[in-house]
């Protein structure tokens, strides 16, 4: 059905719900590239007003990507019809998108009520309400939401900030990776995960790197978890060969076609998830192997870059990726917000807003959200922009950020956040590492850390 709003003498009409969402989205280069963005600020305001008056129930009746041809849509709508989701949605079932925004900003939206609401929201609802928010709204609402996950460490507790220690190396050299791990540990990073992006996507490389982390973890009694961010099928082969895998990683998107471009499907992720659970490696997980063993990365623009966006704006599709993540109760989720490039988020201003949108939408849907606060060298962005996003996300209660030596990833060739950035944020906002990791930092174990000790068994 068409949607419309009149400003002055001009009547703006939006042919579909997807069109309305796209036109209501704050400006970004990816939507302009796709030819779906508003043509002017007035056009965008008209769309936002029309969106504010839209009943939330409209999202349950008009799929923005066809149900018959997209398994992510089927997951979203089938989940929304479950008894638990219907009960969670009931308190806001009469709301419009604008009324949801007002309620989220009110004192009635407590941490407990927001947690209860998470399963009742669809990604499109979360995306829609975020399009009506200022930056301070995105921060304030996200600040109220607490999503806690556990493996060997507990991530997401109030007053805590965790980090992924990211010791990438351009040749997967174990000694070079060990040096970066040592650097990060001595600066208090690594309580969310020690996660390596490998150059070689082979089971042998994955196994070697997982064993490197596991030997260091066991030798120095480090409470953390390991991950090698290879393709999920490569990790499955490594598990079959006896690799000590803790967290299972995969990049995901908001449409079936996007995930197909990544070489995955919901059924494949489920198969790998069950395989990883059977290893039962979580130190504080239950006897079944624990619920929180998945690590997902996302990023606005992935569907457009794969020509798999179905005419839907990139921020809404990003939120739909969170439905995939939510289905598997992950340990960690993060948007790699500025990594895909300026074709999708042109400058620091667009990256800043996208990072705050992604963080809020993920938390509204009940996800343990982190953020890779980053940019590529050809974007109109710099470290000052990242400092602003870092500080705002810290204020908003982000679960974790990246820890990269010098903030410069020499393998992926992009700019992220450093070990020192995490120390800045912890100092500024009086935040502490995960409790298990904090106890280890104050024990005698780190005093024995040295590069010779760390690599002596390689």
Coordinates of C-alpha atoms in Angstrom, one line a residue:
X1 CA 0.0 0.0 0.0
X2 CA 1.2 3.6 -0.6
X3 CA 2.2 5.9 2.2
X4 CA 2.1 9.7 1.9
X5 CA 2.6 13.0 3.7
X6 CA 2.0 16.6 2.6
X7 CA 4.4 19.5 3.4
X8 CA 3.0 22.9 2.3
X9 CA 1.6 22.3 -1.2
X10 CA 3.8 19.3 -2.0
X11 CA 2.5 15.8 -1.4
X12 CA 5.1 13.1 -1.1
X13 CA 4.1 9.5 -1.8
X14 CA 6.0 6.4 -0.9
X15 CA 5.0 3.3 -2.9
X16 CA 5.9 0.6 -0.4
X17 CA 7.0 0.2 3.2
X18 CA 10.5 -0.4 2.0
X19 CA 10.4 2.9 0.0
X20 CA 9.2 4.8 3.1
X21 CA 12.0 3.4 5.3
X22 CA 14.6 4.2 2.7
X23 CA 13.4 7.8 2.2
X24 CA 13.2 8.3 6.0
X25 CA 16.8 7.3 6.5
X26 CA 19.3 10.0 7.4
X27 CA 21.6 10.6 4.4
X28 CA 24.3 8.1 3.5
X29 CA 26.3 7.4 0.4
X30 CA 25.2 3.8 0.1
X31 CA 21.5 4.6 -0.3
X32 CA 22.3 7.3 -2.8
X33 CA 24.4 4.8 -4.7
X34 CA 21.5 2.4 -4.7
X35 CA 19.1 5.2 -6.0
X36 CA 16.7 4.8 -3.1
X37 CA 17.5 7.8 -0.9
X38 CA 15.3 10.9 -0.4
X39 CA 15.9 13.5 -3.0
X40 CA 16.0 16.4 -0.5
X41 CA 15.9 17.2 3.2
X42 CA 12.2 18.1 2.8
X43 CA 11.5 14.7 1.1
X44 CA 13.3 13.0 4.0
X45 CA 11.3 14.9 6.6
X46 CA 8.0 14.0 4.9
X47 CA 9.0 10.4 5.0
X48 CA 10.0 10.6 8.7
X49 CA 6.6 12.2 9.6
X50 CA 4.7 9.5 7.7
X51 CA 6.9 6.8 9.3
X52 CA 6.2 8.3 12.8
X53 CA 2.5 7.9 12.2
X54 CA 2.8 4.3 11.0
X55 CA 1.4 1.6 13.4
X56 CA 4.0 -1.0 14.4
X57 CA 1.6 -3.7 13.3
X58 CA 2.2 -2.7 9.7
X59 CA 5.6 -4.4 9.9
X60 CA 3.9 -7.7 10.7
X61 CA 1.8 -7.6 7.5
X62 CA 4.0 -6.1 4.8
X63 CA 7.4 -7.8 4.4
X64 CA 10.0 -5.5 2.9
X65 CA 11.7 -8.5 1.3
X66 CA 9.4 -11.2 -0.1
X67 CA 8.6 -14.0 2.4
X68 CA 8.5 -16.7 -0.3
X69 CA 12.0 -16.0 -1.6
X70 CA 14.0 -15.0 1.5
X71 CA 14.7 -17.2 4.6
X72 CA 15.7 -14.2 6.7
X73 CA 12.2 -12.7 6.2
X74 CA 10.7 -16.1 7.0
X75 CA 12.8 -16.3 10.2
X76 CA 11.7 -12.8 11.3
X77 CA 7.9 -13.2 10.6
X78 CA 7.7 -16.8 11.8
X79 CA 9.5 -15.8 15.1
X80 CA 7.1 -12.8 15.5
X81 CA 4.2 -15.3 15.6
X82 CA 5.6 -17.4 18.4
X83 CA 3.8 -17.2 21.8
X84 CA 6.8 -15.6 23.5
X85 CA 7.1 -12.9 20.8
X86 CA 3.4 -12.1 20.8
X87 CA 3.4 -11.7 24.6
X88 CA 6.5 -9.5 24.5
X89 CA 5.0 -7.3 21.8
X90 CA 1.6 -6.9 23.5
X91 CA 2.5 -3.9 25.7
X92 CA 3.4 -1.8 22.6
X93 CA 1.0 -3.4 20.1
X94 CA -1.1 -0.3 19.8
X95 CA 1.9 2.1 19.3
X96 CA 2.9 3.9 16.2
X97 CA 6.6 4.2 15.4
X98 CA 6.6 7.7 16.8
X99 CA 4.9 6.6 20.0
X100 CA 7.5 3.8 20.4
X101 CA 10.2 6.5 20.2
X102 CA 8.5 8.6 22.9
X103 CA 8.1 5.5 25.1
X104 CA 11.7 4.4 24.7
X105 CA 12.9 7.8 25.8
X106 CA 10.5 7.9 28.8
X107 CA 11.2 6.8 32.3
X108 CA 8.7 3.9 31.7
X109 CA 11.2 2.2 29.5
X110 CA 13.3 0.7 32.2
X111 CA 16.1 -1.8 31.8
X112 CA 13.8 -4.6 32.8
X113 CA 11.0 -3.6 30.4
X114 CA 13.4 -3.2 27.5
X115 CA 14.8 -6.7 28.1
X116 CA 11.2 -8.1 28.2
X117 CA 10.4 -6.2 24.9
X118 CA 13.4 -7.5 22.9
X119 CA 11.8 -10.7 21.5
X120 CA 8.6 -8.7 20.6
X121 CA 10.4 -6.3 18.2
X122 CA 11.1 -7.1 14.6
X123 CA 14.3 -5.7 13.1
X124 CA 12.3 -3.4 10.9
X125 CA 10.6 -1.9 13.9
X126 CA 14.0 -1.2 15.5
X127 CA 15.4 0.3 12.4
X128 CA 12.3 2.5 11.9
X129 CA 12.4 4.0 15.4
X130 CA 16.1 4.7 15.1
X131 CA 15.5 6.7 11.9
X132 CA 13.4 9.2 14.0
X133 CA 16.1 9.6 16.7
X134 CA 18.8 12.2 17.2
X135 CA 22.3 11.0 18.2
X136 CA 21.6 11.7 21.9
X137 CA 18.4 9.6 21.6
X138 CA 20.4 6.7 20.2
X139 CA 22.8 7.0 23.1
X140 CA 20.2 7.5 25.9
X141 CA 18.0 4.5 24.9
X142 CA 20.9 2.2 24.4
X143 CA 22.4 3.2 27.7
X144 CA 19.3 1.7 29.5
X145 CA 19.7 -1.8 27.9
X146 CA 22.0 -4.4 29.4
X147 CA 22.7 -7.7 27.5
X148 CA 25.0 -10.0 29.3
X149 CA 26.7 -13.1 27.8
X150 CA 29.1 -15.7 29.2
X151 CA 31.8 -18.1 28.1
X152 CA 34.9 -18.0 30.3
X153 CA 34.3 -14.3 30.9
X154 CA 31.1 -12.4 31.5
X155 CA 30.7 -9.6 29.0
X156 CA 28.1 -6.8 29.1
X157 CA 27.7 -6.2 32.8
X158 CA 27.0 -2.6 33.9
X159 CA 30.1 -0.6 34.6
X160 CA 32.3 -2.9 32.4
X161 CA 33.9 -2.5 29.0
X162 CA 35.5 -5.4 27.3
X163 CA 37.8 -5.7 24.2
X164 CA 38.5 -8.0 21.4
X165 CA 42.3 -8.4 21.2
X166 CA 42.9 -8.4 17.4
X167 CA 46.5 -9.5 16.8
X168 CA 46.4 -9.9 13.0
X169 CA 49.5 -10.5 11.0
X170 CA 50.1 -10.1 7.2
X171 CA 51.7 -13.6 7.0
X172 CA 49.9 -15.3 9.9
X173 CA 53.3 -15.6 11.6
X174 CA 52.8 -17.1 15.0
X175 CA 55.7 -15.2 16.6
X176 CA 54.3 -11.9 15.3
X177 CA 50.8 -12.7 16.5
X178 CA 52.2 -13.8 19.9
X179 CA 53.9 -10.4 20.2
X180 CA 50.7 -8.6 19.5
X181 CA 48.8 -10.8 22.0
X182 CA 51.4 -10.0 24.7
X183 CA 51.1 -6.3 24.0
X184 CA 47.4 -6.4 24.3
X185 CA 47.3 -8.5 27.5
X186 CA 49.8 -6.3 29.2
X187 CA 47.5 -3.3 28.4
X188 CA 44.4 -5.0 29.7
X189 CA 42.8 -6.1 26.4
X190 CA 41.4 -9.5 25.4
X191 CA 38.6 -10.1 27.9
X192 CA 35.9 -10.4 25.2
X193 CA 37.9 -12.6 22.9
X194 CA 41.4 -13.0 21.3
X195 CA 40.2 -13.0 17.7
X196 CA 42.5 -13.4 14.7
X197 CA 41.6 -12.6 11.1
X198 CA 43.7 -15.2 9.2
X199 CA 45.3 -14.4 5.8
X200 CA 45.0 -18.1 4.8
X201 CA 41.5 -19.5 5.0
X202 CA 42.7 -23.1 5.6
X203 CA 41.9 -25.6 8.3
X204 CA 45.6 -26.0 9.0
X205 CA 46.1 -22.3 9.6
X206 CA 43.0 -22.1 11.7
X207 CA 44.1 -25.0 13.8
X208 CA 47.6 -23.6 14.3
X209 CA 46.4 -20.2 15.4
X210 CA 43.7 -21.7 17.7
X211 CA 46.4 -23.9 19.4
X212 CA 48.6 -20.9 19.8
X213 CA 45.9 -19.0 21.7
X214 CA 44.9 -22.1 23.7
X215 CA 48.4 -22.9 24.8
X216 CA 48.9 -19.3 26.0
X217 CA 45.5 -19.3 27.7
X218 CA 46.2 -22.5 29.6
X219 CA 49.8 -21.8 30.4
X220 CA 49.0 -18.4 32.0
X221 CA 45.5 -19.2 33.2
X222 CA 44.0 -16.4 31.1
X223 CA 40.2 -16.2 31.4
X224 CA 39.3 -15.5 27.8
X225 CA 38.1 -17.2 24.7
X226 CA 39.7 -17.7 21.3
X227 CA 38.4 -17.3 17.8
X228 CA 39.9 -17.4 14.3
X229 CA 37.7 -15.5 11.9
X230 CA 37.9 -17.9 9.0
X231 CA 34.8 -19.0 7.0
X232 CA 32.5 -21.2 9.0
X233 CA 33.1 -24.2 6.8
X234 CA 36.8 -23.9 7.4
X235 CA 36.3 -23.8 11.1
X236 CA 34.1 -26.9 10.8
X237 CA 36.9 -28.7 9.1
X238 CA 39.3 -27.5 11.8
X239 CA 37.0 -28.8 14.5
X240 CA 36.9 -32.2 12.8
X241 CA 40.7 -32.2 12.9
X242 CA 40.7 -31.6 16.7
X243 CA 41.2 -27.8 16.8
X244 CA 40.5 -26.3 20.2
X245 CA 37.8 -23.9 19.0
X246 CA 36.0 -21.7 21.5
X247 CA 33.8 -19.2 19.6
X248 CA 32.5 -19.9 16.2
X249 CA 32.6 -17.0 13.8
X250 CA 30.7 -15.9 10.7
X251 CA 29.9 -12.7 8.9
X252 CA 26.2 -12.4 8.2
X253 CA 23.8 -10.1 6.3
X254 CA 20.1 -9.1 6.3
X255 CA 18.9 -11.1 3.3
X256 CA 19.2 -14.6 2.1
X257 CA 21.0 -13.5 -1.0
X258 CA 23.6 -11.6 1.1
X259 CA 24.3 -14.7 3.1
X260 CA 24.5 -16.7 0.0
X261 CA 27.2 -14.4 -1.2
X262 CA 29.0 -15.1 2.1
X263 CA 28.7 -18.8 1.3
X264 CA 26.3 -19.5 4.2
X265 CA 22.7 -20.3 5.0
X266 CA 20.7 -20.5 8.2
X267 CA 20.9 -24.3 8.1
X268 CA 24.7 -24.3 7.6
X269 CA 25.2 -21.9 10.6
X270 CA 22.9 -24.2 12.7
X271 CA 24.9 -27.3 11.7
X272 CA 28.2 -25.6 12.7
X273 CA 26.6 -24.2 15.9
X274 CA 25.6 -27.7 17.0
X275 CA 29.1 -29.0 16.2
X276 CA 30.8 -26.2 18.2
X277 CA 28.4 -26.7 21.2
X278 CA 29.3 -30.4 21.3
X279 CA 32.9 -29.4 22.2
X280 CA 31.7 -28.1 25.5
X281 CA 34.7 -25.8 26.0
X282 CA 33.1 -22.9 28.0
X283 CA 34.6 -22.7 31.4
X284 CA 31.5 -21.2 33.1
X285 CA 29.0 -22.6 30.5
X286 CA 26.4 -25.2 31.5
X287 CA 26.9 -28.9 31.0
X288 CA 25.4 -28.8 27.5
X289 CA 28.2 -26.7 26.2
X290 CA 26.7 -23.3 26.9
X291 CA 24.4 -21.1 24.9
X292 CA 26.8 -18.2 24.0
X293 CA 29.4 -19.6 21.6
X294 CA 28.7 -17.7 18.3
X295 CA 30.5 -14.5 17.2
X296 CA 28.9 -12.6 14.4
X297 CA 30.1 -9.5 12.5
X298 CA 27.9 -7.3 10.4
X299 CA 28.2 -3.9 8.6
X300 CA 26.0 -1.5 6.8
X301 CA 26.4 -1.9 3.0
X302 CA 27.1 -5.6 2.8
X303 CA 23.8 -6.3 1.0
X304 CA 24.3 -3.5 -1.5
X305 CA 27.9 -4.5 -2.3
X306 CA 26.6 -8.1 -3.0
X307 CA 23.7 -6.7 -5.2
X308 CA 21.4 -8.4 -2.7
X309 CA 19.5 -5.4 -1.1
X310 CA 16.1 -5.8 -2.8
X311 CA 15.7 -2.0 -2.9
X312 CA 15.9 -1.8 0.9
X313 CA 18.0 0.8 2.7
X314 CA 21.3 -0.5 4.2
X315 CA 20.5 0.4 7.8
X316 CA 17.3 -1.6 7.8
X317 CA 19.1 -4.5 6.2
X318 CA 21.7 -4.2 8.9
X319 CA 19.0 -4.6 11.5
X320 CA 17.7 -7.6 9.7
X321 CA 21.1 -9.3 10.1
X322 CA 20.6 -9.0 13.8
X323 CA 17.6 -11.3 13.5
X324 CA 19.9 -14.0 12.2
X325 CA 22.3 -13.4 15.1
X326 CA 19.6 -13.4 17.7
X327 CA 18.4 -16.8 16.5
X328 CA 21.7 -18.3 17.7
X329 CA 22.1 -16.6 21.1
X330 CA 25.6 -15.3 20.4
X331 CA 28.4 -14.5 22.8
X332 CA 29.5 -11.5 20.7
X333 CA 28.1 -9.4 17.9
X334 CA 29.7 -6.3 16.4
X335 CA 29.2 -4.0 13.5
X336 CA 32.4 -3.3 11.6
X337 CA 30.9 0.1 11.0
X338 CA 33.3 1.9 8.7
X339 CA 35.1 -1.1 7.1
X340 CA 33.2 -1.5 3.9
X341 CA 34.2 1.9 2.6
X342 CA 33.0 5.4 1.6
X343 CA 30.7 4.0 -1.1
X344 CA 28.4 3.1 1.8
X345 CA 29.3 5.5 4.6
X346 CA 31.1 8.4 3.1
X347 CA 32.6 10.3 5.9
X348 CA 33.0 10.6 9.7
X349 CA 29.6 12.0 10.2
X350 CA 27.9 9.1 8.4
X351 CA 30.1 6.5 10.2
X352 CA 29.3 8.1 13.6
X353 CA 25.5 7.9 13.1
X354 CA 25.7 4.4 11.7
X355 CA 27.7 3.1 14.6
X356 CA 25.2 4.5 17.1
X357 CA 22.2 3.2 15.1
X358 CA 23.6 -0.3 14.8
X359 CA 24.5 -0.4 18.5
X360 CA 20.9 0.7 19.5
X361 CA 19.1 -1.6 17.1
X362 CA 21.2 -4.6 18.2
X363 CA 20.5 -4.0 21.8
X364 CA 16.8 -3.4 21.3
X365 CA 16.7 -6.8 19.7
X366 CA 18.5 -8.4 22.7
X367 CA 22.0 -8.7 21.3
X368 CA 25.3 -8.3 23.1
X369 CA 26.5 -5.4 20.8
X370 CA 30.1 -4.3 20.3
X371 CA 31.5 -2.1 17.6
X372 CA 34.6 -2.1 15.5
X373 CA 35.0 1.7 15.5
X374 CA 36.9 2.0 12.2
X375 CA 37.4 3.6 8.8
X376 CA 39.3 2.8 5.6
X377 CA 42.1 5.1 4.4
X378 CA 40.1 6.3 1.4
X379 CA 37.1 7.5 3.5
X380 CA 36.6 11.1 4.5
X381 CA 37.2 10.3 8.1
X382 CA 40.1 10.4 10.6
X383 CA 41.0 9.5 14.2
X384 CA 39.1 12.5 15.6
X385 CA 35.9 11.1 14.1
X386 CA 36.7 7.7 15.7
X387 CA 37.4 9.4 19.1
X388 CA 33.9 11.0 19.0
X389 CA 32.2 7.6 18.1
X390 CA 34.3 5.8 20.7
X391 CA 33.3 8.2 23.5
X392 CA 29.6 8.2 22.5
X393 CA 29.5 4.4 22.3
X394 CA 31.2 4.2 25.7
X395 CA 28.5 6.5 27.1
X396 CA 25.9 4.4 25.4
X397 CA 27.1 1.2 27.2
X398 CA 28.7 -0.7 24.3
X399 CA 29.7 -4.2 25.4
X400 CA 33.1 -4.2 23.8
X401 CA 35.4 -2.6 21.2
X402 CA 38.4 -3.7 19.3
X403 CA 42.0 -3.6 20.5
X404 CA 44.4 -3.4 17.6
X405 CA 48.2 -2.6 18.0
X406 CA 48.5 1.1 17.4
X407 CA 44.9 1.1 16.0
X408 CA 46.4 0.2 12.6
X409 CA 45.6 -3.3 11.3
X410 CA 48.5 -4.1 9.2
X411 CA 46.8 -7.2 7.6
X412 CA 43.3 -5.8 6.8
X413 CA 44.8 -2.3 6.1
X414 CA 42.2 -0.2 8.0
X415 CA 42.1 2.0 11.0
X416 CA 40.4 0.8 14.2
X417 CA 40.8 1.3 18.0
X418 CA 43.9 0.6 20.0
X419 CA 44.7 -1.0 23.4
X420 CA 45.2 2.6 24.6
X421 CA 41.8 3.7 23.4
X422 CA 40.2 1.1 25.6
X423 CA 42.2 2.4 28.6
X424 CA 41.1 5.9 27.8
X425 CA 37.4 4.9 27.8
X426 CA 37.8 2.8 31.0
X427 CA 39.5 5.7 32.7
X428 CA 37.1 8.4 31.5
X429 CA 33.9 6.5 32.3
X430 CA 35.1 4.6 35.3
X431 CA 34.7 1.2 33.5
X432 CA 36.4 -2.0 34.3
X433 CA 37.2 -5.2 32.4
X434 CA 35.1 -8.4 32.7
X435 CA 35.3 -9.5 36.3
X436 CA 37.1 -12.8 35.6
X437 CA 39.7 -11.0 33.5
X438 CA 40.0 -8.2 36.1
X439 CA 40.8 -10.8 38.8
X440 CA 43.5 -12.3 36.5
X441 CA 45.0 -8.9 35.8
X442 CA 45.6 -8.4 39.5
X443 CA 46.9 -11.9 40.1
X444 CA 50.5 -13.1 39.7
X445 CA 49.9 -14.6 36.2
X446 CA 50.5 -11.5 34.1
X447 CA 53.9 -10.9 35.8
X448 CA 55.2 -14.1 34.1
X449 CA 54.2 -12.9 30.7
X450 CA 57.0 -12.3 28.2
X451 CA 57.5 -12.9 24.6
X452 CA 59.9 -15.8 25.1
X453 CA 57.5 -17.4 27.6
X454 CA 54.6 -16.9 25.3
X455 CA 56.2 -18.4 22.2
X456 CA 58.4 -21.1 23.9
X457 CA 55.9 -23.9 22.9
X458 CA 55.2 -22.8 19.3

